CSV table of C-alpha atoms and ligand atoms in Angstrom, one decimal:
chain,number,residue,atom,x,y,z
O,1,MET,CA,89.6,-61.9,-108.9
O,2,ALA,CA,88.5,-65.4,-109.6
O,3,ASN,CA,92.0,-66.6,-108.5
O,4,THR,CA,91.7,-64.7,-105.2
O,5,ARG,CA,88.4,-66.3,-104.5
O,6,PHE,CA,89.8,-69.7,-105.4
O,7,ASP,CA,92.8,-69.2,-103.1
O,8,ALA,CA,90.6,-68.1,-100.2
O,9,ASP,CA,88.4,-71.2,-100.6
O,10,ARG,CA,91.4,-73.4,-100.9
O,11,ALA,CA,93.0,-71.8,-97.8
O,12,ALA,CA,89.8,-72.4,-95.8
O,13,GLU,CA,89.8,-76.0,-96.9
O,14,LEU,CA,93.4,-76.4,-95.9
O,15,ARG,CA,92.8,-74.7,-92.6
O,16,ALA,CA,90.1,-77.2,-91.7
O,17,GLU,CA,92.3,-80.1,-92.8
O,18,LEU,CA,95.2,-78.7,-90.7
O,19,ALA,CA,92.9,-78.5,-87.6
O,20,ASP,CA,91.7,-82.1,-88.2
O,21,GLU,CA,95.3,-83.3,-88.6
O,22,LEU,CA,96.5,-81.6,-85.4
O,23,ARG,CA,93.6,-83.1,-83.5
O,24,ALA,CA,94.4,-86.5,-84.8
O,25,GLN,CA,98.1,-86.1,-83.9
O,26,GLY,CA,97.1,-85.1,-80.3
O,27,LYS,CA,98.8,-81.6,-80.8
O,28,ILE,CA,95.3,-80.0,-80.3
O,29,VAL,CA,93.4,-81.3,-77.3
O,30,THR,CA,91.1,-78.4,-76.4
O,31,ARG,CA,88.2,-76.7,-78.2
O,32,ALA,CA,89.8,-73.3,-77.6
O,33,VAL,CA,93.0,-74.1,-79.5
O,34,GLU,CA,91.1,-75.9,-82.2
O,35,ASP,CA,88.8,-72.8,-82.8
O,36,ALA,CA,91.8,-70.5,-83.0
O,37,ILE,CA,93.6,-72.7,-85.6
O,38,ARG,CA,90.3,-72.9,-87.6
O,39,ARG,CA,89.7,-69.1,-87.5
O,40,VAL,CA,93.1,-67.4,-88.1
O,41,PRO,CA,94.1,-67.3,-91.8
O,42,ARG,CA,97.6,-68.6,-91.5
O,43,GLU,CA,98.7,-67.7,-95.0
O,44,ARG,CA,98.2,-64.0,-94.4
O,45,PHE,CA,101.1,-64.0,-91.9
O,46,MET,CA,103.5,-65.8,-94.3
O,47,PRO,CA,105.7,-64.1,-96.8
O,48,SER,CA,103.5,-63.4,-99.8
O,49,ASP,CA,105.2,-65.9,-102.1
O,50,THR,CA,104.5,-68.8,-99.7
O,51,ASP,CA,102.7,-71.7,-101.3
O,52,LEU,CA,99.4,-72.4,-99.6
O,53,ALA,CA,100.3,-76.0,-99.2
O,54,VAL,CA,103.5,-74.9,-97.4
O,55,ALA,CA,101.6,-72.5,-95.2
O,56,TYR,CA,99.3,-75.2,-94.1
O,57,GLY,CA,101.8,-78.1,-93.8
O,58,SER,CA,101.7,-79.0,-90.1
O,59,ASP,CA,105.5,-79.5,-89.9
O,60,ASN,CA,106.6,-76.5,-92.0
O,61,SER,CA,108.3,-73.5,-90.5
O,62,VAL,CA,108.8,-70.6,-92.9
O,63,ILE,CA,111.9,-68.5,-92.6
O,64,THR,CA,111.2,-64.7,-92.6
O,65,LYS,CA,114.7,-63.3,-91.9
O,66,ARG,CA,118.3,-64.5,-92.1
O,67,ASP,CA,121.5,-62.8,-90.7
O,68,GLU,CA,124.5,-61.8,-92.8
O,69,HIS,CA,125.8,-65.4,-92.8
O,70,GLY,CA,122.5,-66.9,-94.0
O,71,VAL,CA,121.5,-68.2,-90.6
O,72,ALA,CA,117.8,-68.1,-89.9
O,73,ILE,CA,117.0,-65.6,-87.2
O,74,SER,CA,113.2,-65.3,-87.6
O,75,SER,CA,110.5,-67.6,-88.8
O,76,VAL,CA,106.9,-68.4,-88.7
O,77,SER,CA,106.9,-71.5,-86.5
O,78,ALA,CA,105.4,-74.8,-87.6
O,79,ALA,CA,101.7,-75.3,-87.0
O,80,TYR,CA,102.2,-78.4,-84.8
O,81,ILE,CA,104.5,-76.6,-82.4
O,82,GLN,CA,102.3,-73.5,-82.3
O,83,ALA,CA,99.3,-75.6,-81.4
O,84,ARG,CA,101.2,-77.7,-78.9
O,85,MET,CA,102.6,-74.6,-77.1
O,86,LEU,CA,99.2,-73.0,-77.0
O,87,GLU,CA,97.9,-76.2,-75.3
O,88,GLN,CA,101.0,-76.3,-73.0
O,89,ALA,CA,100.3,-72.7,-71.9
O,90,GLU,CA,96.7,-73.7,-70.7
O,91,LEU,CA,95.3,-70.3,-71.9
O,92,ARG,CA,91.8,-69.2,-70.9
O,93,PRO,CA,89.6,-66.3,-71.8
O,94,GLY,CA,90.5,-63.1,-70.0
O,95,MET,CA,94.2,-63.9,-69.4
O,96,THR,CA,97.1,-61.5,-69.9
O,97,VAL,CA,99.7,-63.3,-72.0
O,98,LEU,CA,103.2,-62.4,-73.1
O,99,GLU,CA,104.7,-63.8,-76.3
O,100,VAL,CA,108.5,-63.6,-76.7
O,101,GLY,CA,109.4,-63.6,-80.4
O,102,SER,CA,106.9,-61.9,-82.7
O,103,GLY,CA,105.6,-62.8,-86.1
O,104,GLY,CA,101.9,-62.0,-85.8
O,105,LEU,CA,100.4,-65.4,-86.4
O,106,ASN,CA,100.9,-66.9,-82.9
O,107,ALA,CA,99.8,-63.7,-81.3
O,108,ALA,CA,96.6,-63.8,-83.3
O,109,TYR,CA,96.0,-67.4,-82.1
O,110,ILE,CA,96.6,-66.2,-78.5
O,111,ALA,CA,94.2,-63.3,-79.0
O,112,GLU,CA,91.5,-65.6,-80.3
O,113,ILE,CA,91.8,-67.8,-77.1
O,114,VAL,CA,92.0,-65.1,-74.5
O,115,GLY,CA,89.2,-63.2,-76.2
O,116,PRO,CA,88.3,-59.5,-75.9
O,117,GLU,CA,88.6,-59.5,-72.1
O,118,GLY,CA,92.2,-60.8,-72.4
O,119,ARG,CA,95.4,-59.0,-73.2
O,120,VAL,CA,98.3,-60.0,-75.5
O,121,VAL,CA,101.7,-58.5,-75.5
O,122,SER,CA,104.2,-59.7,-78.1
O,123,VAL,CA,107.8,-58.6,-78.0
O,124,ASP,CA,110.8,-59.1,-80.3
O,125,ILE,CA,114.4,-57.9,-80.1
O,126,ASP,CA,114.3,-57.0,-83.9
O,127,PRO,CA,112.4,-53.8,-84.9
O,128,ASP,CA,112.0,-55.2,-88.5
O,129,VAL,CA,110.1,-58.2,-87.0
O,130,THR,CA,107.9,-56.1,-84.7
O,131,ASP,CA,107.1,-53.7,-87.6
O,132,ARG,CA,106.1,-56.6,-89.8
O,133,ALA,CA,104.1,-58.3,-87.1
O,134,ALA,CA,102.3,-55.2,-86.0
O,135,GLY,CA,101.4,-54.4,-89.6
O,136,LEU,CA,100.0,-57.9,-90.3
O,137,LEU,CA,98.1,-57.9,-87.0
O,138,GLU,CA,96.6,-54.5,-87.9
O,139,LYS,CA,95.7,-55.6,-91.4
O,140,ASN,CA,94.0,-58.8,-90.2
O,141,GLY,CA,91.9,-57.3,-87.4
O,142,TYR,CA,94.0,-57.9,-84.4
O,143,GLY,CA,95.6,-54.5,-84.2
O,144,THR,CA,93.7,-53.4,-81.0
O,145,ARG,CA,94.0,-56.9,-79.4
O,146,VAL,CA,97.8,-57.3,-79.5
O,147,LEU,CA,100.4,-54.8,-78.3
O,148,VAL,CA,103.7,-55.4,-80.2
O,149,LEU,CA,106.9,-54.0,-78.6
O,150,VAL,CA,110.6,-54.0,-79.2
O,151,ALA,CA,112.3,-55.6,-76.2
O,152,ASP,CA,115.2,-58.0,-75.3
O,153,ALA,CA,113.5,-60.8,-73.2
O,154,GLU,CA,116.6,-61.0,-71.1
O,155,HIS,CA,115.5,-57.8,-69.4
O,156,GLY,CA,111.7,-58.6,-69.2
O,157,VAL,CA,109.2,-56.2,-70.5
O,158,PRO,CA,109.3,-53.0,-68.4
O,159,ASP,CA,105.9,-51.4,-67.6
O,160,GLU,CA,104.0,-54.6,-68.6
O,161,GLY,CA,102.8,-57.6,-66.7
O,162,PRO,CA,102.3,-59.4,-64.5
O,163,PHE,CA,101.4,-62.2,-66.9
O,164,ASP,CA,99.2,-65.3,-66.5
O,165,ALA,CA,101.2,-67.0,-69.2
O,166,ILE,CA,104.4,-66.4,-71.0
O,167,ILE,CA,105.1,-68.3,-74.3
O,168,VAL,CA,108.7,-68.0,-75.5
O,169,THR,CA,109.1,-68.8,-79.2
O,170,VAL,CA,112.9,-68.7,-79.4
O,171,GLY,CA,115.5,-71.1,-78.2
O,172,ALA,CA,116.5,-70.1,-74.6
O,173,TRP,CA,119.6,-71.3,-72.7
O,174,ASP,CA,118.4,-69.9,-69.4
O,175,ILE,CA,115.4,-68.1,-67.8
O,176,ALA,CA,116.1,-64.4,-67.2
O,177,PRO,CA,115.1,-63.3,-63.7
O,178,PRO,CA,113.2,-60.1,-64.9
O,179,LEU,CA,111.1,-62.2,-67.2
O,180,LEU,CA,110.4,-64.9,-64.6
O,181,GLY,CA,109.6,-62.1,-62.1
O,182,GLN,CA,106.7,-61.0,-64.4
O,183,LEU,CA,105.0,-64.4,-64.2
O,184,ARG,CA,102.1,-64.7,-61.7
O,185,ASP,CA,102.2,-67.5,-59.1
O,186,ASN,CA,100.5,-70.5,-60.7
O,187,GLY,CA,101.1,-69.0,-64.1
O,188,THR,CA,102.5,-71.0,-67.0
O,189,LEU,CA,105.8,-70.5,-68.8
O,190,VAL,CA,106.3,-72.4,-72.0
O,191,LEU,CA,109.8,-72.3,-73.5
O,192,PRO,CA,112.2,-74.2,-75.7
O,193,LEU,CA,114.9,-74.7,-73.1
O,194,ILE,CA,118.4,-75.7,-74.3
O,195,MET,CA,120.0,-78.3,-72.0
O,196,ASN,CA,123.6,-79.1,-73.1
O,197,ALA,CA,122.8,-78.4,-76.7
O,198,VAL,CA,119.5,-80.4,-76.7
O,199,THR,CA,116.3,-78.5,-76.8
O,200,ARG,CA,112.9,-79.4,-75.3
O,201,THR,CA,109.9,-77.2,-75.3
O,202,ILE,CA,108.8,-77.4,-71.7
O,203,GLY,CA,105.5,-76.3,-70.2
O,204,PHE,CA,106.2,-75.1,-66.6
O,205,ARG,CA,103.9,-74.0,-63.8
O,206,ARG,CA,105.2,-71.4,-61.3
O,207,GLU,CA,105.1,-72.8,-57.8
O,208,VAL,CA,105.9,-69.7,-55.7
O,209,ASP,CA,109.8,-69.7,-55.9
O,210,HIS,CA,110.4,-72.3,-58.6
O,211,LEU,CA,109.0,-73.8,-61.7
O,212,ALA,CA,107.7,-77.4,-62.1
O,213,SER,CA,107.2,-79.0,-65.5
O,214,THR,CA,103.7,-80.1,-66.6
O,215,SER,CA,104.4,-81.0,-70.3
O,216,LEU,CA,107.1,-81.7,-72.9
O,217,GLU,CA,107.5,-81.4,-76.6
O,218,VAL,CA,110.4,-81.9,-79.1
O,219,ALA,CA,111.0,-79.0,-81.5
O,220,GLY,CA,113.8,-76.8,-82.9
O,221,PHE,CA,113.8,-73.0,-82.7
O,222,VAL,CA,115.9,-70.1,-84.0
O,223,PRO,CA,118.5,-69.1,-81.3
O,224,MET,CA,118.1,-66.3,-78.8
O,225,GLN,CA,119.8,-63.0,-79.6
O,226,GLY,CA,120.7,-60.2,-77.3
O,227,ASP,CA,122.1,-60.3,-73.8
O,228,GLY,CA,120.8,-63.9,-73.2
O,229,ARG,CA,122.4,-65.4,-76.2
O,230,HIS,CA,124.6,-68.5,-75.6
O,231,PRO,CA,126.3,-69.6,-78.8
O,232,ASP,CA,127.8,-73.1,-78.9
O,233,ARG,CA,131.6,-73.5,-79.0
O,234,VAL,CA,132.7,-75.3,-82.1
O,235,PHE,CA,135.8,-77.4,-82.5
O,236,LEU,CA,137.0,-78.6,-85.9
O,237,LEU,CA,138.4,-82.0,-86.6
O,238,PRO,CA,140.1,-81.8,-90.0
O,239,ASP,CA,140.5,-84.8,-92.3
O,240,SER,CA,143.5,-85.2,-94.7
O,241,GLU,CA,141.8,-83.1,-97.4
O,242,GLY,CA,141.2,-80.2,-95.0
O,243,ARG,CA,137.4,-80.9,-94.7
O,244,ASN,CA,136.1,-80.8,-91.2
O,245,VAL,CA,133.9,-82.8,-88.8
O,246,ARG,CA,132.6,-80.1,-86.4
O,247,LEU,CA,132.0,-80.8,-82.7
O,248,SER,CA,129.7,-78.3,-81.0
O,249,PHE,CA,129.8,-78.0,-77.2
O,250,ASP,CA,127.2,-76.1,-75.2
O,251,SER,CA,129.2,-75.5,-72.1
O,252,GLY,CA,132.9,-75.6,-72.4
O,253,ILE,CA,135.2,-77.6,-74.6
O,254,PRO,CA,137.0,-80.5,-72.8
O,255,GLU,CA,140.6,-79.4,-72.0
O,256,GLU,CA,142.2,-82.2,-73.9
O,257,MET,CA,140.7,-81.2,-77.3
O,258,SER,CA,144.1,-80.6,-78.9
O,259,GLN,CA,144.8,-84.3,-78.6
O,260,LEU,CA,142.1,-84.9,-81.2
O,261,ASP,CA,143.8,-82.9,-83.9
O,262,ALA,CA,144.8,-85.8,-86.3
O,263,ILE,CA,142.2,-88.2,-85.0
O,264,LEU,CA,140.3,-88.8,-88.2
O,265,ALA,CA,143.4,-90.4,-89.7
O,266,THR,CA,143.3,-93.2,-87.1
O,267,GLU,CA,141.4,-96.4,-87.7
O,268,ARG,CA,137.7,-96.3,-86.9
O,269,THR,CA,136.3,-99.1,-84.7
O,270,GLU,CA,132.9,-99.8,-83.3
O,271,ARG,CA,131.2,-101.3,-80.2
O,272,TRP,CA,127.6,-102.4,-79.8
O,273,SER,CA,125.3,-102.1,-76.8
O,274,GLY,CA,122.8,-104.9,-77.1
O,275,VAL,CA,120.1,-102.2,-76.8
O,276,THR,CA,117.6,-102.3,-79.7
O,277,ILE,CA,114.7,-100.2,-80.9
O,278,LYS,CA,112.0,-101.0,-83.4
O,279,HIS,CA,111.8,-99.1,-86.7
O,280,GLY,CA,109.8,-96.0,-86.6
O,281,VAL,CA,110.0,-95.6,-82.8
O,282,SER,CA,111.4,-92.2,-81.6
O,283,PHE,CA,114.5,-92.3,-79.5
O,284,ALA,CA,114.7,-88.5,-79.0
O,285,ASP,CA,114.9,-89.2,-75.3
O,286,LEU,CA,118.2,-90.9,-75.7
O,287,HIS,CA,119.7,-87.6,-77.0
O,288,LEU,CA,118.3,-85.8,-73.9
O,289,TRP,CA,119.7,-88.6,-71.7
O,290,PHE,CA,123.2,-88.1,-73.2
O,291,ALA,CA,122.9,-84.3,-72.8
O,292,TRP,CA,122.3,-84.8,-69.1
O,293,PHE,CA,124.4,-87.8,-68.2
O,294,LEU,CA,127.3,-88.2,-70.7
O,295,PRO,CA,130.2,-85.9,-69.7
O,296,GLY,CA,132.0,-84.6,-72.9
O,297,PHE,CA,128.8,-84.8,-74.9
O,298,CYS,CA,128.7,-82.8,-78.2
O,299,ARG,CA,126.7,-82.4,-81.4
O,300,ILE,CA,128.4,-83.4,-84.6
O,301,ALA,CA,128.2,-82.0,-88.2
O,302,ALA,CA,130.3,-83.4,-91.1
O,303,ASP,CA,131.4,-81.3,-94.1
O,304,GLU,CA,130.3,-82.7,-97.4
O,305,GLY,CA,133.1,-85.0,-98.7
O,306,THR,CA,134.3,-86.2,-95.3
O,307,GLU,CA,134.2,-90.0,-94.7
O,308,LEU,CA,131.6,-89.4,-92.0
O,309,ALA,CA,129.2,-87.5,-94.3
O,310,ALA,CA,129.1,-90.5,-96.7
O,311,GLU,CA,128.6,-93.0,-93.9
O,312,ARG,CA,125.2,-94.5,-93.2
O,313,GLY,CA,123.6,-95.5,-89.8
O,314,TRP,CA,124.9,-92.8,-87.5
O,315,PHE,CA,123.4,-89.8,-85.6
O,316,PRO,CA,125.0,-86.4,-84.8
O,317,PHE,CA,125.6,-87.1,-81.1
O,318,GLY,CA,129.1,-87.6,-79.8
O,319,VAL,CA,131.4,-87.8,-76.9
O,320,VAL,CA,135.0,-86.9,-76.3
O,321,ARG,CA,137.4,-88.7,-73.9
O,322,ARG,CA,141.0,-87.4,-73.9
O,323,ALA,CA,142.4,-88.6,-77.3
O,324,GLY,CA,139.2,-90.4,-78.2
O,325,PHE,CA,136.0,-89.4,-80.0
O,326,ALA,CA,132.9,-91.6,-80.4
O,327,TYR,CA,129.5,-91.1,-82.0
O,328,LEU,CA,126.1,-92.8,-81.9
O,329,ALA,CA,125.6,-95.5,-84.5
O,330,VAL,CA,123.0,-98.1,-85.4
O,331,ARG,CA,123.1,-101.5,-87.2
O,332,PRO,CA,120.4,-104.0,-88.0
O,333,ALA,CA,119.4,-105.8,-84.8
O,334,LEU,CA,120.9,-109.3,-84.6
O,335,GLU,CA,117.6,-110.7,-83.5
O,336,GLY,CA,114.1,-109.5,-84.3
O,337,GLU,CA,113.3,-106.3,-86.2
O,338,GLY,CA,114.7,-102.9,-85.7
O,339,VAL,CA,118.2,-101.6,-85.0
O,340,GLU,CA,120.9,-101.9,-82.3
O,341,PHE,CA,122.6,-98.8,-80.8
O,342,GLY,CA,126.3,-98.6,-80.6
O,343,ALA,CA,129.3,-96.3,-80.9
O,344,ARG,CA,131.8,-95.8,-83.6
O,345,THR,CA,135.1,-94.4,-82.5
O,346,TYR,CA,138.4,-92.9,-83.5
O,347,GLY,CA,141.7,-92.3,-81.6
O,348,PRO,CA,143.9,-94.0,-79.0
O,349,ASP,CA,141.3,-93.3,-76.3
O,350,GLY,CA,138.4,-94.2,-78.6
O,351,GLU,CA,137.7,-97.3,-76.6
O,352,GLN,CA,137.0,-95.2,-73.5
O,353,ALA,CA,134.8,-92.8,-75.4
O,354,ALA,CA,132.8,-95.6,-76.9
O,355,ALA,CA,132.5,-97.3,-73.4
O,356,ALA,CA,131.1,-94.1,-71.9
O,357,MET,CA,128.5,-93.8,-74.6
O,358,ILE,CA,127.5,-97.5,-74.4
O,359,GLU,CA,127.2,-97.3,-70.6
O,360,GLN,CA,124.7,-94.4,-71.0
O,361,ILE,CA,122.8,-96.2,-73.8
O,362,GLN,CA,122.3,-99.1,-71.4
O,363,ALA,CA,121.5,-96.8,-68.5
O,364,TRP,CA,118.8,-95.1,-70.6
O,365,ASP,CA,117.4,-98.5,-71.6
O,366,ARG,CA,117.1,-99.4,-67.9
O,367,GLY,CA,116.0,-96.1,-66.5
O,368,GLY,CA,114.8,-93.7,-69.1
O,369,ARG,CA,113.3,-95.0,-72.3
O,370,HIS,CA,109.8,-95.7,-71.0
O,371,THR,CA,109.2,-92.7,-68.8
O,372,GLU,CA,108.8,-89.0,-69.5
O,373,PRO,CA,111.2,-86.9,-67.5
O,374,LYS,CA,110.0,-84.1,-65.1
O,375,PHE,CA,111.9,-80.9,-65.0
O,376,GLY,CA,112.2,-78.1,-62.4
O,377,TYR,CA,113.8,-74.7,-62.7
O,378,TRP,CA,115.2,-73.3,-59.5
O,379,PRO,CA,116.3,-69.6,-59.6
O,380,ALA,CA,119.5,-68.7,-57.8
O,381,ASP,CA,117.6,-67.1,-55.0
O,382,SER,CA,115.2,-70.0,-54.4
O,383,ASP,CA,115.6,-72.7,-51.7
O,384,HIS,CA,117.7,-75.4,-53.5
O,385,SER,CA,117.6,-77.6,-50.4
O,386,ARG,CA,114.0,-78.4,-51.5
O,387,ILE,CA,115.2,-80.0,-54.8
O,388,PRO,CA,114.3,-83.7,-54.1
O,389,ALA,CA,117.2,-85.9,-53.2
O,390,GLY,CA,118.5,-88.1,-56.1
O,391,THR,CA,117.5,-85.5,-58.7
O,392,ALA,CA,120.1,-84.5,-61.2
O,393,VAL,CA,120.8,-80.7,-61.7
O,394,MET,CA,122.3,-78.7,-64.5
O,395,PRO,CA,123.7,-75.3,-63.6
O,396,LYS,CA,122.7,-72.3,-65.6
O,397,THR,CA,123.6,-68.6,-65.1
O,398,HIS,CA,120.5,-67.5,-63.2
O,399,GLY,CA,119.6,-70.8,-61.5
O,400,VAL,CA,119.6,-74.6,-62.0
O,401,ILE,CA,117.4,-77.0,-64.0
O,402,SER,CA,116.5,-80.3,-62.2
O,403,ILE,CA,115.5,-83.5,-63.9
O,404,SER,CA,113.9,-86.6,-62.5
O,405,TRP,CA,113.5,-89.5,-64.7
O,406,SER,CA,112.0,-92.1,-62.4
O,407,SER,CA,108.6,-93.4,-63.1
K,1,LIG,C1,110.5,-68.2,-84.3
K,1,LIG,S1,110.5,-66.5,-84.4
K,1,LIG,C2,109.0,-66.1,-83.6
K,1,LIG,C3,107.8,-66.7,-84.3
K,1,LIG,C4,106.5,-66.1,-83.9
K,1,LIG,N1,106.1,-66.3,-82.5
K,1,LIG,C5,105.3,-66.6,-84.8
K,1,LIG,O1,104.2,-66.3,-84.5
K,1,LIG,O2,105.5,-67.1,-85.8
K,1,LIG,C6,111.6,-66.1,-83.0
K,1,LIG,C7,111.8,-64.6,-82.8
K,1,LIG,O3,112.5,-64.4,-81.6
K,1,LIG,C8,113.2,-63.2,-81.7
K,1,LIG,N2,114.2,-63.0,-80.6
K,1,LIG,C9,115.4,-63.5,-80.6
K,1,LIG,N3,116.0,-63.2,-79.5
K,1,LIG,C10,115.2,-62.4,-78.8
K,1,LIG,C11,115.2,-61.8,-77.5
K,1,LIG,N4,116.3,-61.8,-76.7
K,1,LIG,N5,114.1,-61.1,-77.1
K,1,LIG,C12,113.0,-61.0,-77.8
K,1,LIG,N6,112.9,-61.6,-79.1
K,1,LIG,C13,113.9,-62.3,-79.5
K,1,LIG,C14,113.7,-63.2,-83.1
K,1,LIG,O4,114.0,-61.9,-83.6
K,1,LIG,C15,112.6,-63.9,-83.9
K,1,LIG,O5,111.8,-63.0,-84.6
């Protein structure tokens, strides 16, 4: 009993500290979101063996379910991204809100913000997840305020909506027309959108036939399941010991991939860009720039024991050009503090792969690094002639994403 009281007091303290921290980080900006974070007992929606310090760590997501291969398929999202997405959704009392991907906690936050006049629907493709979420919501006093349903978001939520806001809490490669069709004009859609294997959580506002972005955040999410799933295609580069460097492509593997088969046995070279960055400054936008503007872009993972796994000063972003493969590297800046970006490369065409990467590092330096990009989403049946001239577009199954990076 004494322990329970101690834990409850400690949880209340940690809850207050978390709200203060998220305010200081700028993840919370409104009173409504702050009040929700201060009120909902986060720890009660976590697996029962979760340490209180973990439950209240602003960056911690807690896995609640894995698939048969051990891959995380459901989790309680980190507090910083929950707070940020609630802000991005611009929720107000009385709204009707859809959450895609259940867990209970985020739905409780939404219920606190929209209040008794509002309505919250939370859907998940997995009945284990909806059972758990519905049980926790019931137990913690939100049972009548949140409707939890089993549904695949790819097909929308039949018989529900329209919604003032939709918050998607699972990585989405595209936006399904039935789901978008349930968003009111001027409504907000917040979703982690995957663009050539790089994810950004984008806050969109619906402007009649298309969406225009209003905010942006960096976060990782478990992947979408069901009819909207879009697994990466993975190509293996074996070393002489049979260990692999894995190249993951979002949309198609370049045709010449077989030319890379023995490439790790070739001599590695490097090229430098002259573009530097100070220590501690984020360059997440460079990855997004590559995803948009570097044909042949891929993500890289190296098996333990490979030469690459042991190497320092590289990042898991690569590019393929015929019989050449290059990846992002850094070295101490020759002048001043910080590091210089470059490319390390393998193969007879490695020089071309490195040149393509260096060209985009320099283009990002000139045109991207100091401005936040704006996104649009244009469904297939919208008027694409209204996409502003000079805007880049990325095709998806149900429409196109546009990006403009000019200040
Ligand atoms: C990160 S978890 C949700 C976290 C939750 N919002 C919270 O409060 O902590 C993502 C969830 O999305 C669900 N999901 C995956 N694909 C889905 C789909 N096509 N439709 C609906 N839910 C889906 C997964 O089952 C998983 O439970």
